[in-house]
Amino acid sequence: RIGSATSLSSAVINTRLQELVKLFKERTEKVKEKLTDPDVTSDEESPATSPAKPAPAAAPVPPPGGEPEGDKPPGDEHYCEMLCCTFKYQPWLHRLKNYRFPSSIDPLTNLMYVLWLFFVVMAWNWNCWLIPVRWAFPYQTPANIHCWLLMDYLCDLIYLLDILVFQTRLQFVRGGDIITDKKAMKENYLRSQRFKMDVLSLLPLDFFYFKVGVNPLLRFPRCLKYMAFFEFNNRLEAILSKAYIYRVIRTTAYLLYSLHVNSCLYYWASAYEGLGSTTWVYDGEGNSYIRCYYWAVKTLITIGGLPDPKTLFEIVFQLLNYFTGVFAFSVMIGQMRDVVGAATAGQTYYRSCMDSTIKYMNFYKIPKAVQNRVKTWYEYTWHSQGMLDESELLVQLPDKMRLDIAIDVNYNIVSKVALFQGCDRQMIFDMLKRLRSVVYLPNDYVCKKGEIGREMYIIQAGQVQVLGGPDGRTVLVTLKAGSVFGEISLLAAGGGNRRTANVVAHGFANLFILDKKDLNEILVHYPESQKLLRKKAKKMLKNNNKPKDEKGAPRDPLIIPPKPDTPKLFQAALAATGRMGGKGALAQLRWRLKELKAMQA
């Protein structure tokens, strides 16, 4: 038993040493490849370490509490042991204690910065919406002044933190380089127009409260922090999947704010003239803000039905209101039209393409069955992809970004193709950019038996059926998403690239297609991968052409068995008889064999 345990330990150690040597070799090859080719990216997968095998003679040691490790609660990393007791602590609290504020912030991709901009914009909206209300309407009283001041100085604190903590840490680009140095980022902010507007927005006019009282108009400079609002709009639209919804909401808010300011001005004008002094001013009944807002809506939208102004002040005020209302409302309508037009631009393009195709088919009197299939293709392609041609979007991107998108979309499928396993990784990357997406309708022939194969197909979505049999309609196999067929036709030569079966789409099928021409253009730059692919293609063709009884399966019975070859000794005797010119049985037999060969010829 001692000897068997020792041999087992030796076997385990030897196995582990072999695995370590293999890992070291892989790492050495990767480092060597990086040294010889500096363009190799560093995002390659590091070799996965195999789990360490436990030693056979080791026994588990119980923790100080006496409880074995296996009996610990599932979240044992959230437990801490002190003396003989176990206390549970929250993981988020631990992460909060260990959190360190970043020394530099990427304003384009950092979601934390977008969240902070949201709070800054909320403080800016508080000032923009409520300063006119507190100035015009009698809502700010000595009884609630402390609540207003508390919210005001909380917004000022947010402004101050934005200047001192966030804006001085924003990365910027200079000469094509991303600058993350603290001193350089601070100097860049101090020299910017944003810093000047931020300082103006925090002018301490509140000190005049001690002389003129708490007048909300002294806080008007707080509205100058408008650049944070527009930056927040840009960052939010960049991360939203349907940004046009936010644009519609924002344009509606512009209209509501203009009505809000107009209602405040109307109440101020009414108070200046005297509430209820004329039929034009607000009479002081009901909710003052709602009544004034209703008047502002009727004025700016020019609905009509308003009382005529009486005094010169009222006439001038109403004229300015009408002019401003017409201008503001036309601008809002134009913005709303642009937002809706941008949101439906793709749908408009789809409808125009479909209408042009239908007009073309009607002009040439295409049969209705074909027209219906074309319409079905348009509708399915648009609803499944959201576009008619994916390459139209990617053609505007740089080559590196197109490659990144192609890797995320197609690499997992292409890397599973047996034909391309072991090839140069960069060759596969180049091949991903050449894939075309094609949609097939139900019962469409993807390829037919006997035709020349020039493409390889990868099923992205849907199913296809391989048909065969005497009538060519028997379903031999059904291929699903992720399957590949036609890969041998890319490299086969000497007539071996003809299709051997019919492939039909079973339902709607979305396939990726790789042309033989594109692959040949890629392989020119990768001769080693070309040799490997040729070798694999020959092997796969050889396996496909082997007889079915190779594994011991019985052959089909032959009606006329083949004639066995003539023994070599008998052939030598016949040849000697012919040379000697003798007569006899062998000579007659030789003459009969010549006649048979002539008849067969």
XYZ file of C-alpha atoms in Angstrom:
601
model
C 0.000 0.000 0.000
C 2.848 2.343 0.774
C 4.408 1.570 -2.616
C 1.111 2.160 -4.469
C 0.565 5.506 -2.735
C 4.106 6.563 -3.625
C 3.652 5.603 -7.271
C 0.337 7.440 -7.383
C 1.949 10.576 -5.952
C 4.758 10.311 -8.505
C 2.248 10.000 -11.351
C 0.331 13.056 -10.148
C 3.542 15.080 -9.820
C 4.740 14.018 -13.266
C 1.390 14.958 -14.816
C 1.444 18.351 -13.146
C 5.044 18.988 -14.243
C 4.135 18.132 -17.824
C 1.231 20.593 -17.713
C 3.506 23.325 -16.331
C 6.096 22.678 -19.032
C 3.372 22.892 -21.673
C 2.127 26.212 -20.267
C 5.648 27.633 -20.161
C 6.185 26.609 -23.778
C 2.967 28.354 -24.830
C 3.940 31.534 -23.007
C 7.424 31.419 -24.540
C 5.954 31.103 -28.029
C 3.644 34.070 -27.442
C 6.452 36.243 -26.089
C 8.649 35.249 -29.032
C 5.845 36.134 -31.435
C 5.464 39.561 -29.829
C 9.207 40.199 -30.060
C 9.390 39.211 -33.718
C 6.150 40.974 -34.687
C 5.604 44.190 -32.688
C 2.233 44.772 -34.390
C 0.666 41.827 -32.613
C -2.000 43.102 -30.286
C -1.827 42.335 -26.599
C -5.450 41.238 -26.251
C -4.748 37.609 -27.098
C -6.029 35.030 -24.745
C -3.524 33.937 -22.166
C -3.250 30.177 -21.815
C -5.781 28.909 -19.359
C -4.168 27.282 -16.366
C -5.447 23.868 -15.538
C -6.758 23.405 -12.018
C -4.254 22.086 -9.554
C -4.788 18.447 -8.622
C -4.968 17.789 -4.880
C -2.239 15.749 -3.295
C -3.506 12.264 -2.410
C -2.099 12.178 1.080
C -3.230 15.682 2.122
C -6.080 15.917 4.600
C -8.310 18.992 5.094
C -7.435 21.109 8.115
C -10.445 22.526 9.962
C -10.542 26.279 10.656
C -10.053 27.676 14.164
C -13.793 27.665 14.794
C -13.856 23.879 14.513
C -16.149 23.852 11.482
C -14.745 22.307 8.299
C -14.343 24.490 5.200
C -16.966 22.597 3.225
C -19.666 23.423 5.793
C -19.139 27.180 5.532
C -22.040 29.246 4.196
C -22.025 29.871 0.446
C -20.907 33.496 0.733
C -17.975 32.803 3.043
C -16.016 35.642 1.489
C -18.496 37.984 3.162
C -17.768 36.602 6.652
C -15.047 37.667 9.033
C -13.910 35.681 12.065
C -13.055 37.319 15.334
C -12.115 35.167 18.324
C -14.693 32.356 18.279
C -17.520 34.265 16.569
C -18.336 34.806 12.925
C -19.761 38.154 11.861
C -21.352 38.841 8.504
C -20.632 42.133 6.755
C -22.079 43.633 3.593
C -19.811 43.385 0.490
C -20.954 46.783 -0.832
C -19.870 48.419 2.414
C -16.408 46.903 2.026
C -16.178 48.121 -1.564
C -17.347 51.575 -0.484
C -14.621 51.811 2.155
C -11.926 50.743 -0.314
C -13.180 52.990 -3.141
C -10.676 55.504 -4.464
C -11.787 58.442 -6.588
C -10.163 58.231 -10.055
C -7.345 60.642 -10.765
C -8.637 61.203 -14.313
C -12.087 60.803 -15.881
C -12.903 59.983 -19.475
C -15.847 62.295 -20.265
C -16.900 60.258 -23.305
C -17.282 56.789 -21.784
C -17.394 57.161 -17.984
C -20.960 56.488 -16.801
C -20.182 57.878 -13.353
C -19.478 61.259 -14.961
C -22.798 61.094 -16.841
C -24.564 60.400 -13.537
C -22.826 63.378 -11.942
C -23.869 65.584 -14.873
C -27.436 64.519 -14.189
C -27.253 65.982 -10.678
C -25.639 69.167 -12.004
C -28.410 69.544 -14.584
C -31.050 68.979 -11.901
C -29.519 71.820 -9.850
C -29.421 74.017 -12.971
C -33.083 73.242 -13.720
C -34.012 74.116 -10.141
C -32.586 77.612 -10.648
C -33.956 78.089 -14.185
C -37.519 77.055 -13.353
C -37.983 78.378 -9.814
C -36.126 81.707 -9.869
C -38.803 83.268 -12.158
C -41.595 81.711 -10.086
C -40.225 83.036 -6.797
C -39.652 86.455 -8.359
C -43.122 86.863 -9.921
C -45.511 84.832 -7.747
C -45.953 85.298 -3.982
C -44.808 81.767 -3.175
C -41.671 82.750 -1.213
C -42.774 83.876 2.262
C -40.925 84.463 5.558
C -42.448 81.206 6.829
C -40.840 79.003 4.194
C -37.755 81.057 3.345
C -35.452 78.602 5.130
C -36.586 75.741 2.833
C -35.882 77.806 -0.288
C -32.453 78.852 0.991
C -31.564 75.265 1.913
C -32.262 74.051 -1.628
C -30.466 77.050 -3.114
C -27.237 76.404 -1.227
C -27.437 72.680 -1.895
C -27.442 73.511 -5.623
C -24.502 75.871 -5.036
C -22.619 73.036 -3.345
C -23.187 70.830 -6.410
C -21.876 73.631 -8.633
C -18.786 74.008 -6.430
C -18.047 70.258 -6.377
C -18.349 70.145 -10.153
C -15.678 72.837 -10.466
C -13.242 71.550 -7.846
C -13.589 67.760 -8.162
C -14.849 66.759 -11.596
C -13.947 69.392 -14.171
C -10.290 69.465 -13.102
C -10.034 65.696 -13.680
C -11.433 65.487 -17.193
C -9.153 63.971 -19.807
C -8.606 65.837 -23.064
C -6.859 65.276 -26.384
C -3.813 67.300 -27.394
C -1.878 66.507 -30.543
C -3.637 63.155 -30.852
C -2.622 62.047 -27.330
C -5.020 61.552 -24.419
C -3.719 63.694 -21.563
C -4.209 62.249 -18.056
C -1.697 64.346 -16.123
C -3.331 66.130 -13.149
C -1.566 69.439 -13.669
C -2.220 69.462 -17.419
C -5.924 68.629 -16.946
C -6.315 71.412 -14.376
C -4.574 73.965 -16.599
C -6.703 72.935 -19.577
C -9.884 73.540 -17.571
C -8.699 76.886 -16.182
C -7.995 78.144 -19.722
C -11.336 76.984 -21.134
C -14.525 78.980 -21.677
C -16.305 76.501 -19.437
C -14.322 77.668 -16.392
C -15.237 81.311 -16.992
C -18.939 80.523 -17.227
C -18.761 78.303 -14.135
C -17.163 81.098 -12.106
C -19.770 83.598 -13.310
C -22.537 81.206 -12.310
C -21.260 81.231 -8.716
C -21.009 85.001 -8.287
C -21.737 85.620 -4.577
C -24.551 88.119 -5.079
C -26.259 86.545 -2.080
C -24.419 89.005 0.150
C -26.833 91.672 -1.094
C -29.543 89.766 0.830
C -28.412 91.677 3.936
C -29.194 94.997 2.227
C -32.175 94.394 -0.130
C -33.623 91.233 1.390
C -33.923 87.768 -0.151
C -34.535 88.686 -3.785
C -34.516 85.614 -6.093
C -33.282 87.729 -9.031
C -29.881 87.943 -7.325
C -29.501 84.239 -8.076
C -29.989 84.737 -11.812
C -26.250 84.101 -12.593
C -26.836 80.475 -11.526
C -28.596 79.987 -14.883
C -25.317 80.610 -16.738
C -24.212 77.002 -16.182
C -25.962 76.002 -19.383
C -22.869 74.297 -20.851
C -23.311 71.404 -18.410
C -26.869 70.936 -19.730
C -25.756 70.639 -23.363
C -22.882 68.322 -22.431
C -25.299 66.094 -20.539
C -27.538 65.953 -23.629
C -24.643 64.800 -25.815
C -23.444 62.152 -23.350
C -26.941 60.805 -22.706
C -27.814 60.548 -26.397
C -24.584 58.623 -26.971
C -25.552 55.861 -24.511
C -29.291 55.619 -25.253
C -30.464 53.026 -27.770
C -33.436 55.210 -28.798
C -32.095 58.729 -28.426
C -34.897 60.259 -30.488
C -37.323 59.679 -27.587
C -35.162 61.839 -25.348
C -34.921 64.489 -28.091
C -38.724 64.654 -28.321
C -38.979 65.018 -24.538
C -36.302 67.735 -24.517
C -37.988 69.714 -27.308
C -41.309 69.478 -25.459
C -39.563 70.755 -22.313
C -38.292 73.769 -24.290
C -41.876 74.631 -25.227
C -43.128 74.150 -21.674
C -40.341 76.342 -20.300
C -41.131 79.178 -22.700
C -44.773 79.000 -21.581
C -43.585 78.906 -17.966
C -41.546 82.119 -18.354
C -44.428 83.809 -20.180
C -46.855 82.951 -17.370
C -44.445 84.463 -14.826
C -44.160 87.651 -16.909
C -47.942 87.871 -17.229
C -48.424 87.668 -13.471
C -45.719 90.311 -12.980
C -47.476 92.578 -15.502
C -50.795 92.003 -13.783
C -49.293 92.825 -10.400
C -47.659 95.937 -11.904
C -50.983 97.116 -13.328
C -52.931 95.906 -10.322
C -54.700 92.564 -9.976
C -58.227 92.858 -11.351
C -57.779 96.495 -12.344
C -58.726 95.816 -15.986
C -60.292 92.979 -17.923
C -56.905 92.101 -19.463
C -54.912 91.469 -16.247
C -55.226 88.478 -13.924
C -58.170 88.966 -11.585
C -56.607 87.188 -8.574
C -59.104 84.314 -8.417
C -58.247 80.624 -8.341
C -54.747 79.182 -8.592
C -52.587 82.048 -9.828
C -49.965 79.897 -11.584
C -52.494 77.681 -13.412
C -54.555 80.668 -14.574
C -51.495 82.556 -15.819
C -50.124 79.431 -17.528
C -53.445 79.003 -19.326
C -53.240 82.591 -20.556
C -49.651 82.030 -21.728
C -50.665 78.952 -23.736
C -53.450 80.842 -25.500
C -51.106 83.741 -26.272
C -48.032 81.868 -27.529
C -50.012 79.357 -29.583
C -52.205 82.238 -30.838
C -55.462 80.443 -30.117
C -57.301 83.728 -29.669
C -60.286 84.566 -27.485
C -58.242 86.842 -25.185
C -59.549 90.135 -23.762
C -58.269 93.238 -25.507
C -55.544 95.220 -23.720
C -56.632 98.636 -22.423
C -53.537 100.600 -21.483
C -50.405 101.377 -23.487
C -48.372 99.063 -21.254
C -50.803 96.208 -21.879
C -50.776 96.820 -25.657
C -46.975 96.813 -25.878
C -46.758 93.709 -23.662
C -49.311 91.860 -25.770
C -47.573 92.781 -29.049
C -44.239 91.525 -27.761
C -45.997 88.366 -26.595
C -47.511 87.724 -30.012
C -44.224 88.243 -31.864
C -42.311 86.087 -29.401
C -45.011 83.422 -29.498
C -45.001 83.141 -33.292
C -41.193 82.935 -33.404
C -40.842 80.459 -30.507
C -43.661 78.231 -31.701
C -42.304 78.055 -35.271
C -38.843 77.148 -33.924
C -40.344 74.404 -31.744
C -42.343 72.986 -34.643
C -39.229 72.955 -36.842
C -37.186 71.199 -34.149
C -39.911 68.623 -33.602
C -40.081 67.949 -37.339
C -36.303 67.422 -37.492
C -36.367 65.069 -34.487
C -39.203 62.963 -35.882
C -37.623 62.983 -39.364
C -34.289 61.739 -37.981
C -36.084 59.044 -35.978
C -37.962 57.725 -39.030
C -35.197 58.214 -41.626
C -34.527 54.483 -41.863
C -38.221 53.665 -42.259
C -38.547 56.332 -44.957
C -35.580 54.880 -46.866
C -37.077 51.379 -46.612
C -40.441 52.547 -47.956
C -38.808 54.428 -50.861
C -36.745 51.355 -51.847
C -39.757 49.090 -51.686
C -41.936 51.506 -53.679
C -39.260 51.817 -56.385
C -38.929 48.027 -56.625
C -42.704 47.553 -56.897
C -42.877 50.221 -59.603
C -40.087 48.467 -61.516
C -41.801 45.051 -61.271
C -45.149 46.475 -62.401
C -43.501 48.198 -65.377
C -41.984 44.909 -66.617
C -45.118 42.913 -65.669
C -43.370 40.542 -63.286
C -45.680 37.684 -62.159
C -47.546 38.280 -58.906
C -45.972 35.248 -57.243
C -42.489 36.712 -57.747
C -43.659 40.135 -56.626
C -45.070 38.690 -53.408
C -41.782 36.931 -52.656
C -39.857 40.159 -53.228
C -42.200 42.039 -50.867
C -41.832 39.300 -48.276
C -38.026 39.533 -48.519
C -38.125 43.298 -48.008
C -40.418 43.071 -44.985
C -38.544 40.232 -43.269
C -35.108 41.745 -43.912
C -36.188 45.098 -42.530
C -37.894 43.709 -39.415
C -35.096 41.238 -38.609
C -32.101 43.519 -39.232
C -33.551 47.022 -39.068
C -31.822 47.757 -42.388
C -31.591 46.408 -45.910
C -27.798 46.264 -46.207
C -25.517 46.070 -43.175
C -22.456 47.107 -45.171
C -23.925 50.583 -45.737
C -23.483 51.365 -42.036
C -20.032 49.811 -41.657
C -18.505 51.398 -44.757
C -18.195 54.738 -42.924
C -16.188 53.227 -40.060
C -12.396 52.817 -40.054
C -11.012 49.407 -40.919
C -10.047 48.640 -37.307
C -13.563 49.387 -36.006
C -15.132 47.266 -38.747
C -12.857 44.438 -37.666
C -13.870 44.841 -34.004
C -17.561 44.684 -34.900
C -17.014 41.686 -37.192
C -15.139 39.839 -34.414
C -17.953 40.414 -31.922
C -20.631 39.311 -34.398
C -19.032 36.459 -36.357
C -15.856 35.196 -34.689
C -17.531 32.660 -32.392
C -19.199 31.004 -35.397
C -16.241 31.044 -37.805
C -13.748 29.820 -35.188
C -15.792 26.591 -34.844
C -15.382 25.660 -38.516
C -13.112 22.612 -38.647
C -11.552 23.769 -41.912
C -10.179 26.975 -40.346
C -8.977 25.567 -37.029
C -5.220 25.956 -36.689
C -5.005 28.747 -39.273
C -3.425 32.117 -38.680
C -5.630 34.186 -36.414
C -5.105 37.339 -38.437
C -6.206 35.469 -41.560
C -9.503 34.641 -39.844
C -9.866 38.310 -38.855
C -9.402 39.352 -42.489
C -11.921 36.748 -43.538
C -14.536 38.060 -41.095
C -14.615 41.400 -42.896
C -15.474 39.663 -46.199
C -18.586 37.869 -44.914
C -21.888 38.936 -46.488
C -25.270 38.553 -44.810
C -28.044 37.158 -47.044
C -31.654 36.363 -46.150
C -33.380 33.358 -47.793
C -37.137 32.909 -47.862
C -38.884 29.597 -47.068
C -38.228 26.924 -49.723
C -35.539 29.011 -51.422
C -32.675 26.952 -52.852
C -29.413 27.952 -51.214
C -27.472 25.728 -53.608
C -28.384 22.965 -56.052
C -26.816 19.608 -56.772
C -24.266 19.640 -59.574
C -23.638 23.393 -59.677
C -20.153 24.805 -59.204
C -19.532 25.740 -55.590
C -18.000 29.195 -55.154
C -19.200 30.047 -51.653
C -19.191 28.788 -48.102
C -22.315 29.282 -45.963
C -22.587 29.907 -42.213
C -26.051 29.793 -40.676
C -26.600 32.837 -38.496
C -30.319 32.302 -37.813
C -32.944 29.848 -39.010
C -32.578 26.348 -40.458
C -31.734 24.743 -43.809
C -32.437 21.211 -45.033
C -30.153 19.013 -47.137
C -32.250 17.096 -49.692
C -31.335 13.885 -51.500
C -32.723 10.507 -52.496
C -33.960 9.294 -55.898
C -36.479 12.150 -56.235
C -34.222 14.756 -54.646
C -36.833 15.624 -51.998
C -35.845 13.360 -49.105
C -34.586 15.349 -46.097
C -31.162 13.930 -45.270
C -30.271 16.324 -42.441
C -31.457 19.626 -40.969
C -28.763 22.210 -40.185
C -29.421 24.827 -37.477
C -27.859 28.133 -36.418
C -24.078 27.905 -36.119
C -23.722 25.118 -38.696
C -21.433 25.452 -41.720
C -21.699 23.852 -45.155
C -19.975 24.251 -48.494
C -16.538 24.871 -46.958
C -14.832 22.174 -49.095
C -15.919 23.957 -52.285
C -13.710 26.917 -51.400
C -10.499 24.919 -51.852
C -11.491 21.888 -53.913
C -9.941 21.525 -57.359
C -10.172 19.147 -60.305
C -13.954 18.985 -60.414
C -14.331 18.379 -56.700
C -16.099 21.686 -56.138
C -19.488 20.622 -57.471
C -22.401 20.550 -55.064
C -23.381 17.037 -54.041
C -26.887 17.795 -52.745
C -29.681 20.349 -52.761
C -29.876 22.721 -49.779
C -33.218 24.439 -49.150
C -34.137 27.095 -46.559
C -36.607 25.720 -44.015
C -38.440 28.890 -43.052
C -36.623 32.206 -43.043
C -32.851 31.758 -42.865
C -30.136 34.361 -42.426
C -26.787 33.115 -43.752
C -23.261 34.490 -43.905
C -21.556 33.901 -47.269
C -17.807 33.799 -47.971
C -16.838 33.884 -51.661
C -14.024 31.767 -53.055
C -12.524 34.847 -54.720
C -12.325 36.701 -51.403
C -10.675 33.747 -49.689
C -8.067 33.405 -52.447
C -7.222 37.109 -52.141
C -6.698 36.641 -48.399
C -4.622 33.455 -48.691
C -2.067 35.212 -50.911
C -0.733 36.903 -47.763
C -0.802 33.740 -45.604
C 1.071 30.928 -47.439
C 1.333 28.683 -44.364
C -2.420 28.829 -43.785
C -2.945 28.166 -47.494
C -0.905 24.963 -47.301
C -2.794 23.865 -44.199
C -6.166 24.533 -45.821
C -5.180 22.616 -48.975
C -4.107 19.665 -46.888
C -7.324 19.716 -44.857
C -9.475 20.033 -47.955
C -7.796 16.992 -49.577
C -8.260 14.988 -46.398
C -11.932 15.946 -46.104
C -12.529 15.112 -49.768
C -10.799 11.759 -49.319
C -12.967 10.941 -46.298
C -16.119 11.902 -48.167
C -15.202 9.664 -51.124
C -14.412 6.554 -49.044
C -16.736 3.530 -49.473
C -19.432 3.202 -46.881
C -18.324 -0.270 -45.760
C -15.000 0.988 -44.461
C -16.070 0.449 -40.865
C -17.271 -3.108 -41.513
C -20.712 -2.346 -42.920
C -21.864 -4.929 -45.508
C -21.613 -3.969 -49.185
C -24.630 -3.940 -51.452
C -25.010 -7.307 -53.291
C -23.557 -7.200 -56.843
C -25.599 -8.715 -59.670
C -22.521 -9.291 -61.875
C -19.376 -9.653 -59.777
C -16.166 -8.218 -61.299
C -13.853 -10.607 -63.195
C -10.794 -11.545 -61.140
C -7.396 -10.608 -62.529
C -5.385 -13.202 -64.459
C -2.656 -14.759 -62.283
C 0.847 -13.499 -63.078
C 2.303 -17.019 -63.571
C -0.400 -17.887 -66.101
C 0.224 -14.591 -67.945
C 3.950 -15.473 -68.183
C 3.146 -18.915 -69.653
C 0.852 -17.352 -72.271
C 3.529 -14.853 -73.230
C 6.162 -17.616 -73.624
C 3.804 -19.647 -75.845
C 3.244 -16.630 -78.078
C 6.968 -16.002 -78.470
C 7.633 -19.658 -79.349
C 4.722 -19.716 -81.842
C 3.689 -23.131 -80.582
C 0.401 -24.888 -81.065
C -1.743 -26.525 -78.467
C -4.190 -25.715 -75.682
C -2.235 -22.691 -74.438
C -2.000 -21.197 -77.916
C -5.741 -21.641 -78.520
C -6.501 -20.126 -75.085
C -4.254 -17.177 -75.853
C -6.063 -16.617 -79.166
C -9.473 -16.722 -77.389
C -8.317 -14.140 -74.816
C -7.257 -11.761 -77.604
C -10.707 -12.069 -79.181
C -12.408 -11.309 -75.845
C -10.245 -8.220 -75.353
C -11.079 -7.033 -78.864
C -14.803 -7.505 -78.225
C -14.571 -5.578 -74.922
C -12.736 -2.752 -76.669
